[in-house]
mmCIF file of N, CA and C in Angstrom:
data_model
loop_
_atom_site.group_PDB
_atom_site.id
_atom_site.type_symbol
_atom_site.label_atom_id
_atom_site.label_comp_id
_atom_site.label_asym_id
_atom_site.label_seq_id
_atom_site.Cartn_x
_atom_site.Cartn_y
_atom_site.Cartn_z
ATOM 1 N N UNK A 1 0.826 -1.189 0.000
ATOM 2 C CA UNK A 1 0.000 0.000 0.000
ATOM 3 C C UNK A 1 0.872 1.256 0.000
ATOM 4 N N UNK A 2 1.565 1.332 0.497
ATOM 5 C CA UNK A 2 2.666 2.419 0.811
ATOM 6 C C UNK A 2 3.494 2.575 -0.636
ATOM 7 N N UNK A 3 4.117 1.768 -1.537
ATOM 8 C CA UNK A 3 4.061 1.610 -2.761
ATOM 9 C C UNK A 3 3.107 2.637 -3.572
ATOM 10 N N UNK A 4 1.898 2.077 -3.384
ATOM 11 C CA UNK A 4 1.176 2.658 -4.206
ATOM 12 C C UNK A 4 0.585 4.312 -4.295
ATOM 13 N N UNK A 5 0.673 4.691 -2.843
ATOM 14 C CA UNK A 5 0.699 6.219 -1.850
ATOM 15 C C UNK A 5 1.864 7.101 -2.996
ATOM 16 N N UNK A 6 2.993 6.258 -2.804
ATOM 17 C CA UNK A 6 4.126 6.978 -3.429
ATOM 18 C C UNK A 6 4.078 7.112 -5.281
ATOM 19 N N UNK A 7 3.279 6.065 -5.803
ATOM 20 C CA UNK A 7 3.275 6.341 -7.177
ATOM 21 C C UNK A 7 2.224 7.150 -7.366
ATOM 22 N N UNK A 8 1.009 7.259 -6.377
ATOM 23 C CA UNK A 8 -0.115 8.226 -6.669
ATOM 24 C C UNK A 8 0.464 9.848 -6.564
ATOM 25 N N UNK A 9 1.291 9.882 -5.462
ATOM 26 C CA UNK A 9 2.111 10.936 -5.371
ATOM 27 C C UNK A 9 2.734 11.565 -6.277
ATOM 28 N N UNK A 10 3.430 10.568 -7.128
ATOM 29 C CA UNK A 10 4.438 10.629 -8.461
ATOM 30 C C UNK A 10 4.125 11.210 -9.587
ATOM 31 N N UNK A 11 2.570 10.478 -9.668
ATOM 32 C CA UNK A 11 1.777 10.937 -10.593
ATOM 33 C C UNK A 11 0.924 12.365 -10.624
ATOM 34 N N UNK A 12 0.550 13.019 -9.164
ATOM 35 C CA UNK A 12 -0.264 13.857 -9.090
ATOM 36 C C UNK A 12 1.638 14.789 -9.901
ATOM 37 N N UNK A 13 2.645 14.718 -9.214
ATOM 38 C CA UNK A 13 3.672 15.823 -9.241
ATOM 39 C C UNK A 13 3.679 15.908 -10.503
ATOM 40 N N UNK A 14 3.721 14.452 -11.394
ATOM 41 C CA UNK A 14 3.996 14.425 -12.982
ATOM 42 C C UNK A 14 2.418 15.458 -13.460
ATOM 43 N N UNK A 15 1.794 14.734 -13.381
ATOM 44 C CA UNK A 15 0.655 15.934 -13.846
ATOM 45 C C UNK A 15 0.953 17.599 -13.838
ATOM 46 N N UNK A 16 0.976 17.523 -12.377
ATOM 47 C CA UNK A 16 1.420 19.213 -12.493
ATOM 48 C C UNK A 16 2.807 19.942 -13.305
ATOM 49 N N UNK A 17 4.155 19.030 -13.626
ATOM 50 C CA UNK A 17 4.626 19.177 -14.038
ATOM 51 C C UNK A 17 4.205 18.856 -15.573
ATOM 52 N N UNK A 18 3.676 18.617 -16.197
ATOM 53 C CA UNK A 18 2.827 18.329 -17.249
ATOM 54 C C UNK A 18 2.106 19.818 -17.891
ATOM 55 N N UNK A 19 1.127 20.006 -16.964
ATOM 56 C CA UNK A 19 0.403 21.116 -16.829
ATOM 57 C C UNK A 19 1.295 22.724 -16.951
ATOM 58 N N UNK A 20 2.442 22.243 -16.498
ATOM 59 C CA UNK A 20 3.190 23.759 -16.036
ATOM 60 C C UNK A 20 4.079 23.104 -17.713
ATOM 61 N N UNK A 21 4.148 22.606 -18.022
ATOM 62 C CA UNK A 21 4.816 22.456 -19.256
ATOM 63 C C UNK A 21 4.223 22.434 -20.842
ATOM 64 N N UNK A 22 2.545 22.367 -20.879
ATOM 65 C CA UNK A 22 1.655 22.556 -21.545
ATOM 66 C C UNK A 22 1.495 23.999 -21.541
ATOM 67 N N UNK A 23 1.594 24.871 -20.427
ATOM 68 C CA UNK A 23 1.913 26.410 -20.636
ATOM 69 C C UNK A 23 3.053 26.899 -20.758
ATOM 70 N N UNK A 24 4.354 26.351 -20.775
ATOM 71 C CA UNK A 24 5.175 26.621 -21.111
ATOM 72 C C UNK A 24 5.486 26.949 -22.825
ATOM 73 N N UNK A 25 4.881 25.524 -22.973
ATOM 74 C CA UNK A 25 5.223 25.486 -24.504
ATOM 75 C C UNK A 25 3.982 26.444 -25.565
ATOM 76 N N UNK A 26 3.233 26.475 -24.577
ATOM 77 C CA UNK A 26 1.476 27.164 -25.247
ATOM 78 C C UNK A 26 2.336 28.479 -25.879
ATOM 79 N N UNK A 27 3.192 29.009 -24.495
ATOM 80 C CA UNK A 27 3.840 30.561 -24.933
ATOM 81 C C UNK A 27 5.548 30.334 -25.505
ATOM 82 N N UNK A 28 6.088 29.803 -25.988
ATOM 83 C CA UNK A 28 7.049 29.532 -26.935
ATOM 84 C C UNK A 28 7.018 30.208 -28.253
ATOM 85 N N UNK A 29 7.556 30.463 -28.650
ATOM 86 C CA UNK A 29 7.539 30.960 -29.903
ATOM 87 C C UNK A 29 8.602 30.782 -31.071
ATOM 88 N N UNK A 30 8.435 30.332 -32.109
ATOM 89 C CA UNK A 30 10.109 30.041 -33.270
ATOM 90 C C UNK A 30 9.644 30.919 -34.394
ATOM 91 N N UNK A 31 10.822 31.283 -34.648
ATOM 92 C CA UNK A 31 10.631 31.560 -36.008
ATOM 93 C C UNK A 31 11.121 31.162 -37.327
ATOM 94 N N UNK A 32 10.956 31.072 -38.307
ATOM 95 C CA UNK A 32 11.996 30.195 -38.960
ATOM 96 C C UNK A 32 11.557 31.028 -40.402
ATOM 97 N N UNK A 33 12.631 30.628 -41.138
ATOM 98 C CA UNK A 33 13.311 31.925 -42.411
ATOM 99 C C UNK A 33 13.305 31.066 -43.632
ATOM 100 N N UNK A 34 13.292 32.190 -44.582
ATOM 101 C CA UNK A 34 13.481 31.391 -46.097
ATOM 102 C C UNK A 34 14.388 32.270 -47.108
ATOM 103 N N UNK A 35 14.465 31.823 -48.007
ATOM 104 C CA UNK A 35 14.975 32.546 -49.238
ATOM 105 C C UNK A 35 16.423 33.544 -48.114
ATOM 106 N N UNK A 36 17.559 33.015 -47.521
ATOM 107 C CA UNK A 36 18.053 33.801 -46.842
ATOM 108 C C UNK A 36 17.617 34.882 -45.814
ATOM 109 N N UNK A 37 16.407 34.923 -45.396
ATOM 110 C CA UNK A 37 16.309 35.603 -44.289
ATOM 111 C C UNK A 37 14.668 37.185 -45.448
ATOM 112 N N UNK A 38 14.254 36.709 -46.269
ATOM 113 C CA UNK A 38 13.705 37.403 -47.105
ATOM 114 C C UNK A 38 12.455 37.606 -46.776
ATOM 115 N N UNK A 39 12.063 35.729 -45.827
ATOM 116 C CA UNK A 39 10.826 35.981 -45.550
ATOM 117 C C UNK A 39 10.943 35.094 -44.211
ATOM 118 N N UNK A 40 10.688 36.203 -43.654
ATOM 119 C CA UNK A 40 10.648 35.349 -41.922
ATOM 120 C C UNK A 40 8.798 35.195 -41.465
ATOM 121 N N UNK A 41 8.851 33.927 -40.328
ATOM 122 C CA UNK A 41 7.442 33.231 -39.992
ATOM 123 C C UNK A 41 7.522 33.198 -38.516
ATOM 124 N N UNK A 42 6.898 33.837 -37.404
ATOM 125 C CA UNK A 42 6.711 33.434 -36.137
ATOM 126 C C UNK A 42 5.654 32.587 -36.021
ATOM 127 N N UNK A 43 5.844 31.506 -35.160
ATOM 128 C CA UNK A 43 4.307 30.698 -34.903
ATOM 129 C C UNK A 43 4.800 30.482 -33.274
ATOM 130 N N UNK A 44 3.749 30.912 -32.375
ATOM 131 C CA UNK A 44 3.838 30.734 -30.968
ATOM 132 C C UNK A 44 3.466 28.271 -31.386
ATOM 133 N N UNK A 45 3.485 28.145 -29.856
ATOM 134 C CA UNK A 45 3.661 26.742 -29.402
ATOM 135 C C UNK A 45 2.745 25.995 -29.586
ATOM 136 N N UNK A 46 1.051 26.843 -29.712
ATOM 137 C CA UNK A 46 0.103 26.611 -30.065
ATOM 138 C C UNK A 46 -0.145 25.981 -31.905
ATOM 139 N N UNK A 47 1.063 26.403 -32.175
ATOM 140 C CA UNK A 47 1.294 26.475 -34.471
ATOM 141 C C UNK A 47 0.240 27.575 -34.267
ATOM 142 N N UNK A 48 -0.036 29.019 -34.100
ATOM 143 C CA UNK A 48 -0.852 29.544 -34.056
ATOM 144 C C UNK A 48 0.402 30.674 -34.855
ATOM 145 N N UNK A 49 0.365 31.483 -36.065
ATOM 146 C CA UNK A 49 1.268 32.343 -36.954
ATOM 147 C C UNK A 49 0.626 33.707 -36.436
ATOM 148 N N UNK A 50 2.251 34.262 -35.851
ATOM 149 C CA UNK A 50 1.860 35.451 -35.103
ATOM 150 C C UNK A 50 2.362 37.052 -35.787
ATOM 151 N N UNK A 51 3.681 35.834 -36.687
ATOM 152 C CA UNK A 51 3.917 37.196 -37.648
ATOM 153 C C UNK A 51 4.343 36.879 -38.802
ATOM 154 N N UNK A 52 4.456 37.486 -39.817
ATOM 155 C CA UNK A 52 5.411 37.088 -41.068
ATOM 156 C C UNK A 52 5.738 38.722 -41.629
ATOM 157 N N UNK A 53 6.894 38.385 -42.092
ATOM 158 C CA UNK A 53 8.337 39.299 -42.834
ATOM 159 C C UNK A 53 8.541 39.234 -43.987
ATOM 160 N N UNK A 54 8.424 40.160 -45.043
ATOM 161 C CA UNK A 54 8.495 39.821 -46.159
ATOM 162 C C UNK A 54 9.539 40.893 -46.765
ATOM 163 N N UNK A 55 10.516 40.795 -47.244
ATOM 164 C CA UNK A 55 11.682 41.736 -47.685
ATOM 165 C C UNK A 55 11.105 42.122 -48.626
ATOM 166 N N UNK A 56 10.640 43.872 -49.203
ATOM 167 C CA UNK A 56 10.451 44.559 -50.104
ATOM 168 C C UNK A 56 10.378 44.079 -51.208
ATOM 169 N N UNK A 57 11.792 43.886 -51.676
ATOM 170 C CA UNK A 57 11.833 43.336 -53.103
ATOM 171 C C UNK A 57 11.006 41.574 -53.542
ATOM 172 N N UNK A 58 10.827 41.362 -52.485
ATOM 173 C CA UNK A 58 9.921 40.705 -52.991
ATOM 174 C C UNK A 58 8.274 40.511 -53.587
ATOM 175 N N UNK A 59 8.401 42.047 -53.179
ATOM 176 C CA UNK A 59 6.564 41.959 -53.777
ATOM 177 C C UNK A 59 6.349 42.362 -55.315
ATOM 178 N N UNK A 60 6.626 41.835 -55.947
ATOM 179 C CA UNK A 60 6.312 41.701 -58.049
ATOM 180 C C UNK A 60 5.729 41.050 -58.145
ATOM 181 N N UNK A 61 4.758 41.349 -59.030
ATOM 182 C CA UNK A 61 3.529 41.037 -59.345
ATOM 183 C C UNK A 61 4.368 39.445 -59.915
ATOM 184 N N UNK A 62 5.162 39.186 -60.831
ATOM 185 C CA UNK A 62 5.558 38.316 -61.585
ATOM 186 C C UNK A 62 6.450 37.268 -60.702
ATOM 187 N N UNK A 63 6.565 37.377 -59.518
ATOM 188 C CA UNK A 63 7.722 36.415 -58.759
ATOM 189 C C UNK A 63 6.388 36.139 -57.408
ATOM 190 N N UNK A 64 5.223 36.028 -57.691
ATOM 191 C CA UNK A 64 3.877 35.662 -56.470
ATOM 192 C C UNK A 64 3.950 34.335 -56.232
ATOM 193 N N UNK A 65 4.693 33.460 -57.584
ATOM 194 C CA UNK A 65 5.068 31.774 -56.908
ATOM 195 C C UNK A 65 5.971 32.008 -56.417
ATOM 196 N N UNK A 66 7.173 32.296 -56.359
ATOM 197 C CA UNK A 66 8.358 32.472 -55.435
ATOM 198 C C UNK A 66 8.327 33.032 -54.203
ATOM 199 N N UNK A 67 7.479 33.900 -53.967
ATOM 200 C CA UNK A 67 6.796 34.221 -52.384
ATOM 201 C C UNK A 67 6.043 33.552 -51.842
ATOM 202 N N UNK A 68 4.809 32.656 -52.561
ATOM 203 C CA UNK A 68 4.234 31.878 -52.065
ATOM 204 C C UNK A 68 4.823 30.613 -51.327
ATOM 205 N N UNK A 69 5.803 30.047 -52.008
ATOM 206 C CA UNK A 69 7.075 28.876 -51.961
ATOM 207 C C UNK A 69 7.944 29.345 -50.676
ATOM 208 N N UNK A 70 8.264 30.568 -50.921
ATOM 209 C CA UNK A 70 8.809 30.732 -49.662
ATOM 210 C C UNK A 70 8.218 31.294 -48.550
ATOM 211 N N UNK A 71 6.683 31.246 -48.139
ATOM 212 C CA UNK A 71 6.276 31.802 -47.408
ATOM 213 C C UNK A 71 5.840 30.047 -46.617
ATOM 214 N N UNK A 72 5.940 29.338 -47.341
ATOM 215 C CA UNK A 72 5.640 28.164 -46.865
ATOM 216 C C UNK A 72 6.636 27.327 -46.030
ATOM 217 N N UNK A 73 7.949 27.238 -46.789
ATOM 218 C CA UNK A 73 9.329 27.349 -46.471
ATOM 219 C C UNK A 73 9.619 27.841 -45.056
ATOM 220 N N UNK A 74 8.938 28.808 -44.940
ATOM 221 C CA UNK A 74 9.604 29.355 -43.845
ATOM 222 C C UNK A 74 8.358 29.121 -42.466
ATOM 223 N N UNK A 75 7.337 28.563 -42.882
ATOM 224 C CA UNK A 75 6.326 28.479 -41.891
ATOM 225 C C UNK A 75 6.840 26.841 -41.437
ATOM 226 N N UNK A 76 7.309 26.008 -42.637
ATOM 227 C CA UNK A 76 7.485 24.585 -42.342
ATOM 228 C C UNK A 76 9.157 24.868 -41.416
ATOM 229 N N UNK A 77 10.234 25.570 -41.705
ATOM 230 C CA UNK A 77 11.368 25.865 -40.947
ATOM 231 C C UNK A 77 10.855 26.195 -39.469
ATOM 232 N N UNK A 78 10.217 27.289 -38.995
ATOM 233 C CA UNK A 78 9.313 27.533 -38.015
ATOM 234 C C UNK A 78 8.657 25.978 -37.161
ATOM 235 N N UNK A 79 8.236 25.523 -37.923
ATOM 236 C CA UNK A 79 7.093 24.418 -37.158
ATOM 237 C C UNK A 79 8.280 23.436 -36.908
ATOM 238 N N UNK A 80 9.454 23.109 -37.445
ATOM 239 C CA UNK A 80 10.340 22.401 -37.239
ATOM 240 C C UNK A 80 11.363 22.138 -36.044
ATOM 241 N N UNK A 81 11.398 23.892 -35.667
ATOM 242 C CA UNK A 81 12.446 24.541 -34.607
ATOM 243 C C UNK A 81 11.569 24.278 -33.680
ATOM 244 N N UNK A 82 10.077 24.502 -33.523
ATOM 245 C CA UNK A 82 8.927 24.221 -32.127
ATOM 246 C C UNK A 82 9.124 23.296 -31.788
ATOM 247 N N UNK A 83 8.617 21.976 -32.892
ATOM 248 C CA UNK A 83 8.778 20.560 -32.458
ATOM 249 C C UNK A 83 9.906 19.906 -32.154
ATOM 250 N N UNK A 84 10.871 20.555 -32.530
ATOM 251 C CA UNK A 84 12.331 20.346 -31.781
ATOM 252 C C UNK A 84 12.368 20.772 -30.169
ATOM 253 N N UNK A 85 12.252 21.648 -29.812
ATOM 254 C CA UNK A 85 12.013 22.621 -28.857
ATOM 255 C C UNK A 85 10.830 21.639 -27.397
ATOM 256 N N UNK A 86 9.722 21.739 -28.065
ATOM 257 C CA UNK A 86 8.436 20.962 -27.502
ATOM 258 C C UNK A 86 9.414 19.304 -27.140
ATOM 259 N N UNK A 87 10.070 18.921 -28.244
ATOM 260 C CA UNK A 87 10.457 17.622 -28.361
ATOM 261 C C UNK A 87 11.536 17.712 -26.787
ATOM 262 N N UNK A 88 12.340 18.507 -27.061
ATOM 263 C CA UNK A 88 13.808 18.668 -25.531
ATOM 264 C C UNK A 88 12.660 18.835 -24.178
ATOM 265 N N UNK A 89 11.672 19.575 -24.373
ATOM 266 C CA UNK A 89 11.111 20.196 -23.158
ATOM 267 C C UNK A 89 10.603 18.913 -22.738
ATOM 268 N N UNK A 90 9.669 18.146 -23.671
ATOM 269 C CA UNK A 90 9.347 16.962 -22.388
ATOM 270 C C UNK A 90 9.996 16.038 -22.257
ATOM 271 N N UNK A 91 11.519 16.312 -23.020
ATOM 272 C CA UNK A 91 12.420 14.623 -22.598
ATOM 273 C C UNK A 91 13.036 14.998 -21.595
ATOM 274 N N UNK A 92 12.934 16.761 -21.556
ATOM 275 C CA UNK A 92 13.732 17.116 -19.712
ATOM 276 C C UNK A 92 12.869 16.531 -18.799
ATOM 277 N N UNK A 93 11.403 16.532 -18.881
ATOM 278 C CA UNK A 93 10.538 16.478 -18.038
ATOM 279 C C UNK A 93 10.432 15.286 -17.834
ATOM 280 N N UNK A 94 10.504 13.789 -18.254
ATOM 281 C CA UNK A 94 10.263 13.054 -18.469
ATOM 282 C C UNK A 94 11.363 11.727 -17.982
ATOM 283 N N UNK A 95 12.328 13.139 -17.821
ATOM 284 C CA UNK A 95 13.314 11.949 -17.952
ATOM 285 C C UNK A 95 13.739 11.278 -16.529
ATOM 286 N N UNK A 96 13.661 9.860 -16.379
ATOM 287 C CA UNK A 96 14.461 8.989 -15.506
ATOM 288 C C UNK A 96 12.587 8.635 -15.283
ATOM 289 N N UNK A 97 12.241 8.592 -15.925
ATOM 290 C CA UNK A 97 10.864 7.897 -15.623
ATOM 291 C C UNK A 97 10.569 6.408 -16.465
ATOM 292 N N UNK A 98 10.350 5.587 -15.964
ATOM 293 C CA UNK A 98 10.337 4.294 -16.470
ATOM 294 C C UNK A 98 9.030 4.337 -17.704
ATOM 295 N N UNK A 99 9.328 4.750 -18.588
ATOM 296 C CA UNK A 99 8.054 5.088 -19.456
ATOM 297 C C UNK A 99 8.269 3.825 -20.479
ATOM 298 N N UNK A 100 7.333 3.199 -21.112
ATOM 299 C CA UNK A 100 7.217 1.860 -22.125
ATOM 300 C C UNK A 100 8.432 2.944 -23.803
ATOM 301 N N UNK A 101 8.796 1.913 -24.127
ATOM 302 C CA UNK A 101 9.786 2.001 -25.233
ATOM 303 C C UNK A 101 8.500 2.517 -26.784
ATOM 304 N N UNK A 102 8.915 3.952 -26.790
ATOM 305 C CA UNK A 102 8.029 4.717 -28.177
ATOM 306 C C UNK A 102 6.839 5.348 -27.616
ATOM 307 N N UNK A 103 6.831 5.676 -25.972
ATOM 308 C CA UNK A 103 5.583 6.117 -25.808
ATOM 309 C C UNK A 103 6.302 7.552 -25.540
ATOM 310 N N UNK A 104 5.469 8.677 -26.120
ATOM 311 C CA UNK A 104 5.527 9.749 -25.867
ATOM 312 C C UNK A 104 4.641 10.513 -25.257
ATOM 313 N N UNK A 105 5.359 11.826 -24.155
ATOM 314 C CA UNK A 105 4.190 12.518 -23.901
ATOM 315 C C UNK A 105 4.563 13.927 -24.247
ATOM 316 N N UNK A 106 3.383 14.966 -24.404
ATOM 317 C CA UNK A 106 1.935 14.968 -24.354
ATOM 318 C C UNK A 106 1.676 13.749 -25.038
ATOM 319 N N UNK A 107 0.582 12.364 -24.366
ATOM 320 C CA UNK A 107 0.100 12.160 -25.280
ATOM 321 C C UNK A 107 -0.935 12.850 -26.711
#
């Protein structure tokens, strides 16, 4: 019984550490770049796009696929650096915990 006191324990702390790490990452933010830095993408932790950058010379009427391409570019660079980011934050949190082999959390 005393066993089990201590893993209920374990678990309420993991939760809250869970919880405090679900707002952590909620307010995170990456940004990630294209075409050399031409067209920059913020997306907070949520993938919620908070800003985008577009270097002058890029607005011609005749180069609108090449902005489009890189406006994408740089939203997928962005979403890459989060899930990297999100990815370290819960293997700090997580770690020395006897968790099954490929299970991840957040689930």
């Amino acid at each position: 019984m005393k066993d089990l006191m201590g893993m209920m324990k374990q678990a309420k702390a993991m939760q809250e550490k869970m919880q405090g790490l679900q707002a952590e990452i909620a307010e995170a933010t990456a940004t990630g770049q294209a075409g050399g830095g031409v067209v920059s993408v913020t997306l907070k932790g949520t993938g919620e796009l908070v800003s985008l950058d577009l270097d002058a010379s890029l607005l011609k009427a005749d180069e609108k696929d090449i902005l489009e391409d890189l406006i994408v570019a740089a939203h997928a660079d962005a979403k890459r650096k989060l899930d990297a980011e999100i990815q370290d934050k819960t293997q700090a949190l997580t770690a020395g915990l006897p968790l099954p082999p490929g299970m991840k959390l957040p689930f």
